[in-house]
CSV table of C-alpha atoms in Angstrom, one decimal:
chain,number,residue,atom,x,y,z
A,1,MET,CA,-8.3,18.6,-9.4
A,2,ILE,CA,-8.7,15.1,-10.1
A,3,LEU,CA,-4.6,13.8,-7.9
A,4,TYR,CA,-6.4,15.5,-5.0
A,5,VAL,CA,-10.0,13.7,-5.7
A,6,LEU,CA,-7.9,10.2,-5.8
A,7,LEU,CA,-5.8,11.5,-2.9
A,8,VAL,CA,-9.6,11.1,-1.0
A,9,CYS,CA,-10.7,8.4,-2.7
A,10,SER,CA,-7.4,6.4,-1.4
A,11,PHE,CA,-8.0,7.6,1.9
A,12,ALA,CA,-11.6,6.6,2.7
A,13,VAL,CA,-10.6,2.9,1.4
A,14,ALA,CA,-7.5,3.0,3.4
A,15,THR,CA,-9.3,3.6,6.3
A,16,ALA,CA,-12.1,1.5,6.0
A,17,GLU,CA,-9.5,-0.9,5.8
A,18,PHE,CA,-7.0,-0.3,8.9
A,19,VAL,CA,-10.3,1.3,10.9
A,20,LEU,CA,-11.6,-2.1,12.1
A,21,VAL,CA,-8.2,-2.7,13.9
A,22,GLY,CA,-8.9,-0.5,16.3
A,23,LEU,CA,-12.2,-1.7,16.5
A,24,LEU,CA,-12.1,-5.3,17.2
A,25,PRO,CA,-13.1,-5.4,21.2
A,26,GLN,CA,-16.3,-3.3,20.5
A,27,VAL,CA,-16.8,-5.4,17.4
A,28,ALA,CA,-16.4,-8.6,19.3
A,29,ALA,CA,-18.8,-7.8,22.3
A,30,ASP,CA,-21.3,-6.0,20.3
A,31,LEU,CA,-21.9,-9.4,17.6
A,32,GLY,CA,-21.1,-11.9,20.5
A,33,VAL,CA,-17.8,-13.0,19.8
A,34,SER,CA,-14.2,-13.5,20.4
A,35,VAL,CA,-12.3,-11.3,19.3
A,36,PRO,CA,-10.0,-14.1,17.7
A,37,ALA,CA,-13.1,-14.2,16.0
A,38,ALA,CA,-13.7,-10.5,14.8
A,39,GLY,CA,-9.6,-11.0,13.7
A,40,GLN,CA,-10.7,-13.6,11.6
A,41,LEU,CA,-12.4,-10.3,9.3
A,42,VAL,CA,-8.9,-8.7,9.0
A,43,THR,CA,-7.8,-11.7,7.7
A,44,ALA,CA,-10.9,-12.6,5.1
A,45,TYR,CA,-9.8,-8.7,4.1
A,46,MET,CA,-6.6,-8.9,3.0
A,47,ILE,CA,-7.5,-12.6,1.3
A,48,VAL,CA,-9.9,-10.6,-1.3
A,49,VAL,CA,-7.7,-7.7,-1.9
A,50,THR,CA,-4.6,-10.5,-2.3
A,51,VAL,CA,-6.3,-12.8,-4.9
A,52,GLY,CA,-9.2,-10.8,-6.2
A,53,GLY,CA,-7.4,-7.5,-7.5
A,54,PRO,CA,-5.4,-9.7,-10.4
A,55,VAL,CA,-9.4,-11.1,-10.8
A,56,ALA,CA,-11.4,-8.0,-10.8
A,57,ALA,CA,-8.6,-6.3,-13.4
A,58,VAL,CA,-8.9,-9.3,-16.0
A,59,LEU,CA,-12.6,-9.3,-15.5
A,60,THR,CA,-13.4,-5.5,-15.7
A,61,ARG,CA,-10.4,-5.0,-18.4
A,62,ARG,CA,-12.8,-4.1,-20.8
A,63,LEU,CA,-14.5,-1.4,-19.1
A,64,PRO,CA,-14.2,2.7,-19.2
A,65,ARG,CA,-11.9,3.9,-16.4
A,66,ARG,CA,-14.1,6.7,-15.5
A,67,GLU,CA,-17.1,4.2,-14.8
A,68,LEU,CA,-15.3,1.8,-13.1
A,69,LEU,CA,-13.8,4.1,-11.1
A,70,ALA,CA,-17.2,5.6,-9.8
A,71,GLY,CA,-18.4,2.4,-9.9
A,72,THR,CA,-15.7,1.6,-7.4
A,73,MET,CA,-16.0,4.2,-5.4
A,74,ALA,CA,-19.8,3.5,-4.9
A,75,LEU,CA,-19.5,-0.3,-4.1
A,76,ALA,CA,-16.6,0.8,-1.1
A,77,THR,CA,-19.7,3.2,0.6
A,78,VAL,CA,-22.6,0.8,0.2
A,79,SER,CA,-20.3,-1.6,1.9
A,80,ALA,CA,-19.5,1.0,4.6
A,81,VAL,CA,-22.8,1.9,4.8
A,82,ALA,CA,-23.5,-2.1,5.2
A,83,SER,CA,-20.6,-2.3,8.2
A,84,ALA,CA,-22.6,0.5,9.7
A,85,MET,CA,-26.1,-1.2,9.7
A,86,ALA,CA,-24.2,-5.5,10.2
A,87,THR,CA,-25.9,-6.8,13.0
A,88,SER,CA,-24.5,-10.0,12.9
A,89,TYR,CA,-21.4,-11.3,12.0
A,90,ALA,CA,-22.1,-12.6,8.6
A,91,MET,CA,-23.5,-9.1,7.9
A,92,LEU,CA,-20.2,-7.5,9.0
A,93,LEU,CA,-17.8,-10.2,7.0
A,94,SER,CA,-20.3,-9.7,3.9
A,95,ALA,CA,-20.0,-5.9,4.2
A,96,ARG,CA,-16.4,-6.1,4.7
A,97,LEU,CA,-15.8,-8.2,1.6
A,98,GLY,CA,-16.8,-5.9,-0.7
A,99,SER,CA,-14.9,-3.0,0.7
A,100,ALA,CA,-12.2,-5.3,0.3
A,101,LEU,CA,-12.9,-6.1,-3.4
A,102,ALA,CA,-13.5,-2.0,-3.8
A,103,GLN,CA,-10.1,-1.7,-2.4
A,104,ALA,CA,-8.6,-4.3,-4.7
A,105,LEU,CA,-9.8,-2.7,-7.8
A,106,PHE,CA,-9.6,0.7,-6.5
A,107,MET,CA,-5.6,0.3,-6.7
A,108,ALA,CA,-5.9,-0.9,-9.9
A,109,VAL,CA,-7.7,1.6,-11.5
A,110,ALA,CA,-6.8,4.6,-9.9
A,111,SER,CA,-3.2,3.9,-10.9
A,112,GLN,CA,-4.5,4.1,-13.9
A,113,VAL,CA,-6.7,6.9,-14.2
A,114,ALA,CA,-3.3,8.6,-12.5
A,115,MET,CA,-0.9,7.8,-15.1
A,116,ALA,CA,-3.2,8.9,-17.6
A,117,ALA,CA,-4.1,12.2,-16.2
A,118,VAL,CA,-1.1,13.7,-15.8
A,119,PRO,CA,1.8,14.4,-18.4
A,120,PRO,CA,4.9,11.5,-18.1
A,121,GLU,CA,7.2,13.5,-15.9
A,122,ARG,CA,4.2,13.8,-13.5
A,123,GLN,CA,3.4,10.1,-13.5
A,124,THR,CA,5.8,9.2,-10.3
A,125,VAL,CA,3.3,12.0,-8.2
A,126,ALA,CA,0.8,10.8,-9.6
A,127,VAL,CA,1.0,7.6,-8.4
A,128,ALA,CA,2.5,8.7,-4.8
A,129,ARG,CA,-0.4,10.3,-4.4
A,130,ILE,CA,-2.7,7.8,-4.6
A,131,PHE,CA,-0.1,6.0,-1.8
A,132,GLY,CA,-0.7,9.3,-0.2
A,133,GLY,CA,-4.1,8.0,1.0
A,134,PHE,CA,-2.8,5.0,2.5
A,135,ALA,CA,0.3,6.9,4.2
A,136,LEU,CA,-2.5,9.9,6.0
A,137,ALA,CA,-5.0,6.9,7.0
A,138,THR,CA,-2.0,5.9,9.1
A,139,VAL,CA,-1.6,9.2,10.9
A,140,LEU,CA,-5.5,10.1,10.5
A,141,GLY,CA,-8.0,7.2,9.7
A,142,LEU,CA,-7.0,4.5,12.1
A,143,PRO,CA,-6.8,6.7,15.3
A,144,LEU,CA,-9.7,9.4,14.9
A,145,GLY,CA,-11.5,6.2,13.5
A,146,SER,CA,-10.8,4.4,16.4
A,147,LEU,CA,-11.7,7.0,18.7
A,148,ILE,CA,-14.8,7.5,17.3
A,149,GLY,CA,-15.5,4.4,17.5
A,150,GLU,CA,-14.8,4.2,21.4
A,151,ALA,CA,-17.2,7.3,21.8
A,152,TYR,CA,-20.0,6.9,19.8
A,153,GLY,CA,-20.3,2.7,19.1
A,154,TRP,CA,-17.8,1.5,16.1
A,155,PRO,CA,-20.9,1.6,13.5
A,156,VAL,CA,-20.6,5.4,13.6
A,157,THR,CA,-17.5,4.9,12.4
A,158,PHE,CA,-18.2,3.0,9.3
A,159,VAL,CA,-20.5,5.8,8.7
A,160,VAL,CA,-17.6,8.9,8.8
A,161,VAL,CA,-15.9,6.1,6.5
A,162,ALA,CA,-19.2,6.3,4.3
A,163,GLY,CA,-19.0,9.8,3.7
A,164,MET,CA,-15.8,10.1,2.8
A,165,ALA,CA,-16.2,7.7,0.4
A,166,ALA,CA,-18.9,9.3,-0.6
A,167,VAL,CA,-17.2,12.6,-1.1
A,168,GLY,CA,-14.5,10.2,-3.7
A,169,LEU,CA,-17.0,8.8,-6.0
A,170,LEU,CA,-18.9,12.5,-5.7
A,171,GLY,CA,-15.3,13.4,-6.9
A,172,VAL,CA,-14.8,11.2,-9.5
A,173,VAL,CA,-17.9,12.1,-11.0
A,174,VAL,CA,-17.5,15.7,-11.5
A,175,PHE,CA,-13.9,16.2,-12.0
A,176,CYS,CA,-12.5,12.6,-13.5
A,177,PRO,CA,-11.8,12.8,-17.2
A,178,ARG,CA,-13.3,10.3,-19.5
A,179,ILE,CA,-10.1,7.6,-20.5
A,180,ALA,CA,-11.1,5.0,-22.5
A,181,ALA,CA,-10.4,1.6,-21.8
A,182,ALA,CA,-7.1,-0.3,-23.8
A,183,PRO,CA,-8.1,-2.5,-26.0
A,184,PRO,CA,-8.0,-5.6,-23.7
A,185,ALA,CA,-5.1,-8.3,-24.4
A,186,GLY,CA,-5.8,-11.8,-24.0
A,187,VAL,CA,-5.0,-14.4,-21.5
A,188,ARG,CA,-1.6,-15.6,-23.4
A,189,ASP,CA,-0.6,-11.9,-24.0
A,190,SER,CA,-1.5,-10.6,-20.2
A,191,VAL,CA,0.7,-14.0,-18.4
A,192,GLY,CA,3.6,-13.1,-21.2
A,193,ALA,CA,3.4,-9.4,-20.0
A,194,LEU,CA,3.8,-10.5,-16.3
A,195,ALA,CA,6.8,-13.5,-17.3
A,196,ARG,CA,8.8,-10.6,-18.7
A,197,ARG,CA,12.4,-10.2,-17.0
A,198,PRO,CA,11.8,-6.4,-15.7
A,199,VAL,CA,8.1,-7.2,-14.6
A,200,LEU,CA,9.4,-10.3,-12.7
A,201,ALA,CA,12.4,-8.5,-10.7
A,202,GLY,CA,10.6,-5.5,-10.0
A,203,LEU,CA,7.7,-7.8,-8.5
A,204,GLY,CA,10.4,-9.2,-6.4
A,205,VAL,CA,11.9,-6.1,-5.0
A,206,THR,CA,8.0,-5.5,-3.9
A,207,LEU,CA,8.5,-8.9,-2.0
A,208,LEU,CA,11.3,-9.0,-0.7
A,209,ALA,CA,11.3,-5.3,0.7
A,210,LEU,CA,8.0,-5.2,2.0
A,211,THR,CA,8.7,-9.2,3.6
A,212,GLY,CA,11.4,-7.2,5.5
A,213,PHE,CA,9.5,-4.0,6.4
A,214,VAL,CA,6.1,-6.5,7.8
A,215,ALA,CA,8.2,-8.6,9.7
A,216,ALA,CA,9.5,-6.1,11.7
A,217,PHE,CA,6.3,-3.2,12.1
A,218,THR,CA,3.7,-6.2,12.4
A,219,TYR,CA,6.0,-6.4,16.3
A,220,VAL,CA,7.1,-2.7,16.6
A,221,ALA,CA,4.7,-2.3,20.2
A,222,PRO,CA,6.1,-5.2,21.7
A,223,MET,CA,9.6,-3.8,20.5
A,224,LEU,CA,9.0,-0.7,21.9
A,225,ARG,CA,7.5,-1.7,25.3
A,226,THR,CA,9.7,-4.9,26.3
A,227,VAL,CA,13.3,-3.3,24.8
A,228,THR,CA,12.5,0.4,24.6
A,229,GLY,CA,10.5,0.3,27.7
A,230,LEU,CA,8.1,2.5,26.6
A,231,SER,CA,4.5,3.7,28.0
A,232,PRO,CA,1.3,2.4,26.5
A,233,GLY,CA,1.2,6.4,25.9
A,234,TRP,CA,4.5,6.6,24.4
A,235,VAL,CA,4.0,3.5,21.8
A,236,SER,CA,1.3,5.9,20.7
A,237,VAL,CA,3.4,8.6,20.1
A,238,GLY,CA,5.8,6.6,18.0
A,239,LEU,CA,3.1,5.2,15.9
A,240,VAL,CA,2.2,8.7,15.1
A,241,GLY,CA,5.9,9.3,14.1
A,242,TYR,CA,5.7,6.7,11.9
A,243,GLY,CA,2.7,7.9,10.2
A,244,LEU,CA,4.6,10.9,9.8
A,245,GLY,CA,7.2,9.2,8.4
A,246,THR,CA,5.0,7.3,5.6
A,247,VAL,CA,3.7,10.7,4.5
A,248,ALA,CA,7.2,12.2,4.5
A,249,GLY,CA,8.3,9.1,2.5
A,250,ASN,CA,5.5,9.3,0.1
A,251,LEU,CA,6.3,13.0,-0.8
A,252,LEU,CA,10.0,12.7,-1.5
A,253,ALA,CA,9.2,10.1,-3.9
A,254,SER,CA,6.9,11.7,-5.3
A,255,ARG,CA,9.9,13.5,-6.1
A,256,VAL,CA,10.8,11.1,-8.5
A,257,ARG,CA,10.9,11.7,-12.0
A,258,PRO,CA,9.7,8.6,-13.9
A,259,ASP,CA,13.2,7.9,-15.8
A,260,ALA,CA,15.0,8.1,-12.8
A,261,ILE,CA,13.3,5.8,-11.1
A,262,THR,CA,15.9,2.8,-11.2
A,263,ARG,CA,18.7,4.6,-10.3
A,264,ARG,CA,17.0,6.2,-6.9
A,265,LEU,CA,15.5,2.7,-6.2
A,266,PRO,CA,18.2,0.4,-5.4
A,267,LEU,CA,19.1,4.1,-2.6
A,268,ALA,CA,15.5,3.8,-1.5
A,269,VAL,CA,16.0,-0.4,-0.6
A,270,GLY,CA,19.3,0.2,1.0
A,271,ALA,CA,18.2,2.5,3.3
A,272,LEU,CA,15.7,0.3,4.5
A,273,ALA,CA,17.6,-2.8,5.3
A,274,LEU,CA,20.1,-0.1,6.9
A,275,ILE,CA,17.8,0.9,9.5
A,276,LEU,CA,16.3,-2.3,10.2
A,277,LEU,CA,19.8,-3.7,10.6
A,278,ALA,CA,20.3,-0.7,13.0
A,279,GLN,CA,17.4,-2.2,15.3
A,280,PRO,CA,19.7,-3.4,18.0
A,281,LEU,CA,21.3,0.0,18.6
A,282,LEU,CA,18.4,2.3,18.2
A,283,LEU,CA,15.3,0.4,20.4
A,284,PRO,CA,17.3,0.7,23.8
A,285,VAL,CA,17.5,4.1,23.2
A,286,PRO,CA,14.3,6.0,23.3
A,287,PRO,CA,14.7,8.9,21.1
A,288,LEU,CA,16.6,7.0,18.9
A,289,ALA,CA,13.9,4.3,18.5
A,290,LEU,CA,11.3,7.2,18.2
A,291,VAL,CA,13.6,8.3,15.4
A,292,GLY,CA,14.4,5.0,13.8
A,293,LEU,CA,10.6,3.8,13.9
A,294,ALA,CA,9.6,7.1,11.6
A,295,LEU,CA,12.1,6.2,9.2
A,296,LEU,CA,11.1,2.9,8.7
A,297,GLY,CA,8.2,4.6,8.0
A,298,ALA,CA,9.6,6.7,5.2
A,299,ALA,CA,11.7,4.0,3.5
A,300,ALA,CA,8.8,2.0,3.0
A,301,PHE,CA,6.9,4.6,1.7
A,302,LEU,CA,9.5,5.7,-0.5
A,303,VAL,CA,9.8,2.3,-1.9
A,304,VAL,CA,6.3,1.4,-2.8
A,305,PRO,CA,5.4,4.4,-5.2
A,306,LEU,CA,8.1,4.4,-6.8
A,307,VAL,CA,8.3,0.2,-7.3
A,308,GLN,CA,4.3,0.6,-8.9
A,309,THR,CA,5.1,3.7,-11.3
A,310,TRP,CA,7.6,2.1,-12.7
A,311,LEU,CA,6.4,-1.8,-13.4
A,312,MET,CA,3.2,0.5,-15.3
A,313,GLY,CA,5.8,1.6,-17.1
A,314,GLN,CA,7.2,-1.9,-18.2
A,315,VAL,CA,4.2,-3.2,-19.6
A,316,ASP,CA,1.9,-1.7,-22.6
A,317,ALA,CA,-1.5,-0.1,-22.1
A,318,ALA,CA,-3.6,-3.0,-22.1
A,319,THR,CA,-1.6,-5.0,-18.8
A,320,THR,CA,-1.2,-1.8,-16.6
A,321,GLY,CA,-4.0,-2.4,-14.3
A,322,LEU,CA,-3.1,-5.8,-14.1
A,323,VAL,CA,0.6,-5.6,-13.8
A,324,ALA,CA,-0.5,-2.7,-10.7
A,325,ALA,CA,-3.5,-5.4,-9.1
A,326,VAL,CA,-0.7,-7.8,-9.3
A,327,ASN,CA,2.0,-6.2,-7.3
A,328,ILE,CA,-0.6,-4.6,-4.9
A,329,SER,CA,-1.3,-8.5,-4.3
A,330,VAL,CA,2.5,-9.5,-3.9
A,331,ALA,CA,2.7,-6.8,-1.3
A,332,GLY,CA,-0.6,-8.3,0.5
A,333,ALA,CA,1.7,-12.3,0.2
A,334,ALA,CA,4.7,-10.6,1.0
A,335,GLY,CA,2.4,-9.0,4.0
A,336,ALA,CA,1.8,-12.7,5.4
A,337,LEU,CA,5.0,-13.8,4.8
A,338,GLY,CA,7.1,-11.0,6.9
A,339,ALA,CA,4.4,-11.4,9.9
A,340,ALA,CA,4.9,-15.1,9.9
A,341,LEU,CA,9.1,-14.0,9.8
A,342,GLY,CA,8.7,-12.0,12.5
A,343,GLY,CA,7.0,-14.5,14.3
A,344,ALA,CA,9.4,-17.3,13.7
A,345,VAL,CA,12.1,-14.9,15.4
A,346,LEU,CA,10.0,-14.5,18.5
A,347,THR,CA,9.4,-18.6,18.4
A,348,VAL,CA,13.3,-19.5,18.0
A,349,GLY,CA,13.9,-17.0,21.0
A,350,LEU,CA,16.4,-14.4,19.8
A,351,GLY,CA,13.8,-11.6,21.2
A,352,PRO,CA,12.4,-8.4,19.4
A,353,ALA,CA,15.3,-6.5,18.6
A,354,TRP,CA,16.6,-8.6,16.4
A,355,ILE,CA,13.7,-9.1,13.9
A,356,GLY,CA,14.2,-6.1,11.8
A,357,PRO,CA,18.4,-7.9,11.4
A,358,VAL,CA,16.9,-10.8,10.4
A,359,ALA,CA,14.4,-9.1,8.3
A,360,ALA,CA,17.1,-7.0,6.8
A,361,VAL,CA,18.0,-10.6,5.2
A,362,SER,CA,15.6,-10.1,3.0
A,363,VAL,CA,15.8,-6.4,1.8
A,364,LEU,CA,19.4,-6.8,1.4
A,365,ALA,CA,18.5,-9.3,-1.9
A,366,ALA,CA,15.2,-6.7,-2.9
A,367,THR,CA,18.5,-3.8,-2.8
A,368,THR,CA,20.4,-6.7,-5.1
A,369,VAL,CA,17.1,-7.4,-7.4
A,370,ALA,CA,17.0,-3.5,-7.1
A,371,ALA,CA,20.0,-2.4,-8.5
A,372,GLY,CA,20.3,-5.0,-11.5
A,373,ILE,CA,17.0,-3.1,-12.7
A,374,ALA,CA,19.3,0.1,-12.5
A,375,ARG,CA,22.4,-1.7,-14.5
A,376,ALA,CA,19.9,-3.4,-16.7
A,377,SER,CA,17.9,0.1,-17.4
A,378,SER,CA,21.7,1.8,-17.8
A,379,ALA,CA,23.6,-0.7,-20.2
A,380,HIS,CA,19.3,-0.6,-22.2
A,381,GLY,CA,19.6,3.2,-22.3
A,382,ALA,CA,23.5,3.3,-23.2
A,383,SER,CA,22.7,1.2,-26.1
A,384,SER,CA,20.3,3.0,-27.7
A,385,ARG,CA,21.8,6.2,-27.6
A,386,ALA,CA,24.5,4.4,-29.5
A,387,LEU,CA,22.0,3.5,-31.9
A,388,LEU,CA,21.3,6.9,-32.5
A,389,ARG,CA,24.6,7.9,-33.0
A,390,ARG,CA,25.0,6.0,-35.8
């Protein structure tokens, strides 16, 4: 049951992140600011998620996980309520920063709770369930939140988000098992764990793969409009297809056993690279463009849970929360780099269709790193078996 509770919680915090994107014009008009100024709410949110996660993980490392998770969801609930009640830009900014901190801490703590609550062979399923909430938020949370905001006003959207977060909080209180905090690692030990070669390689896969993915996804609407020639309605259909693809990729990731991740990861990252390379061929044909967008979402959400699960298995219990938070921070940095990369392709005049092939260079580098992880894991396994036979 706790995995379903974590799914609800992740859906709530992810919807809190995404929903403002569809409400920027209404928020700007009501608060008397420009749309670009309202957009800075999104930027500030992502900065807190990127920087705040590791810091919060270190500061809360001595707290029991169940109580910390409940506190995190309480912060998410209160922040959503504060967003709904905001009557000025400063008030909404403060509330959004609270939501961002809740999300940053949630991803680290929830991953720890999920892995501790299941047998080792189901840990990939557990972590994938958390990212499944983010996948569902792209399919349901963002469009429904936008529709509610357009019909009843943007504050009502945040009231709904607060309700979902409150349900998640109740589920944590009722169903989350007591999981004691691991003996906290010192700063030197924590940094040492993050500096180990396998951990750095895993973080490298996240950085390189998501930089390429975000470069293409950031400009997917212009691609579909100008290259494919789709109407706004069909662009929305394509985004729904992308969301369904993320759900499918997440479900596929949940079927990979932890001991098989290193063998499957190069294939998953390689598939993402091939989809990006094929963009100039897929985009001019509307049905293929829509299928390609769904496959793009599926590949990305296959890679992310696999890397997160594998990284947390490379460190001791005292450092799992920190490595999970750092991986999310690296993903945030990849988002910024990817958006800049896609913009650079357009700036030099290559056109939207060529963002995919350029972005694929980064993902191909991630594939090489993932293949190196697989070879190292295979060699380690072979040496362990040889020792056992002696």
